Steps between C-alpha positions, in 0.01 A plus 500: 500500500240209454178501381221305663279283285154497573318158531319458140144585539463597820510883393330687218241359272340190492617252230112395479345773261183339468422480899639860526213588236219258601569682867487858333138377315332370827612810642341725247229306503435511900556853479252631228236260684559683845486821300193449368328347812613822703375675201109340512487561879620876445239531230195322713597711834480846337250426205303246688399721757182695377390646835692644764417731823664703777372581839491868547350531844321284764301554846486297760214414747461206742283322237596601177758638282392775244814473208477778214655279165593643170477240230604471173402262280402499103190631421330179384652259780353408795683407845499464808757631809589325855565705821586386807499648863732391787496570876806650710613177571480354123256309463225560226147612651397617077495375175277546229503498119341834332346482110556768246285449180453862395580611130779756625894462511509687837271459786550675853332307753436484857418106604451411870632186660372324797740380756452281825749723705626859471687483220831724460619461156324472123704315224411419159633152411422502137260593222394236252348520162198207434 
């Protein structure tokens, strides 16, 4: 029986050591710096965020939408929220920006937003610290 010869260096490792090395470096390298860059934006999304809300109710009228929030927030920062209003057919008849300065961590309160149209929904887009 005969045995086949592989072509020389087509197979296995690279003769090159340094390149193989140099390529293991810039890999390391690249990979610590994505690391740490998903690491910053994990740290800034949940320790950035000093003020946050939920919509626990809302009524609706032809001219207005009454929305009940819960926000929380740390004591000493100061914020404000955005809520927006849309019509059955989607387009946006609301949207207003609501303040909370007060000294407390958790404040229920019941904000009214003007709309142009009967409005049919209430959504919070975001809460943001000053």
């Amino acid at each position: 029986m005969s045995t086949v010869q592989l072509p020389e260096g087509r197979y296995g490792r690279s003769t090159d050591g340094r390149a193989d090395r140099r390529l293991r470096i810039i890999g390391a390298v690249l990979g610590a710096a994505l690391l740490a860059l998903v690491g910053y934006f994990a740290y800034y999304y949940v320790g950035g965020n000093k003020i946050s809300a939920e919509i626990i109710t809302y009524d609706l009228s032809d001219t207005s939408v009454k929305v009940h929030l819960e926000v929380r927030k740390d004591a000493d920062a100061s914020g404000y929220c955005t809520i927006r209003s849309q019509a059955e057919s989607g387009a946006e008849v609301g949207r207003a920006d609501f303040r909370f300065n007060q000294d407390s961590s958790r404040i229920d309160k019941v904000v009214t937003l003007r709309t142009t149209a009967p409005g049919t929904t209430a959504e919070l887009l975001g809460c943001h610290a000053d």
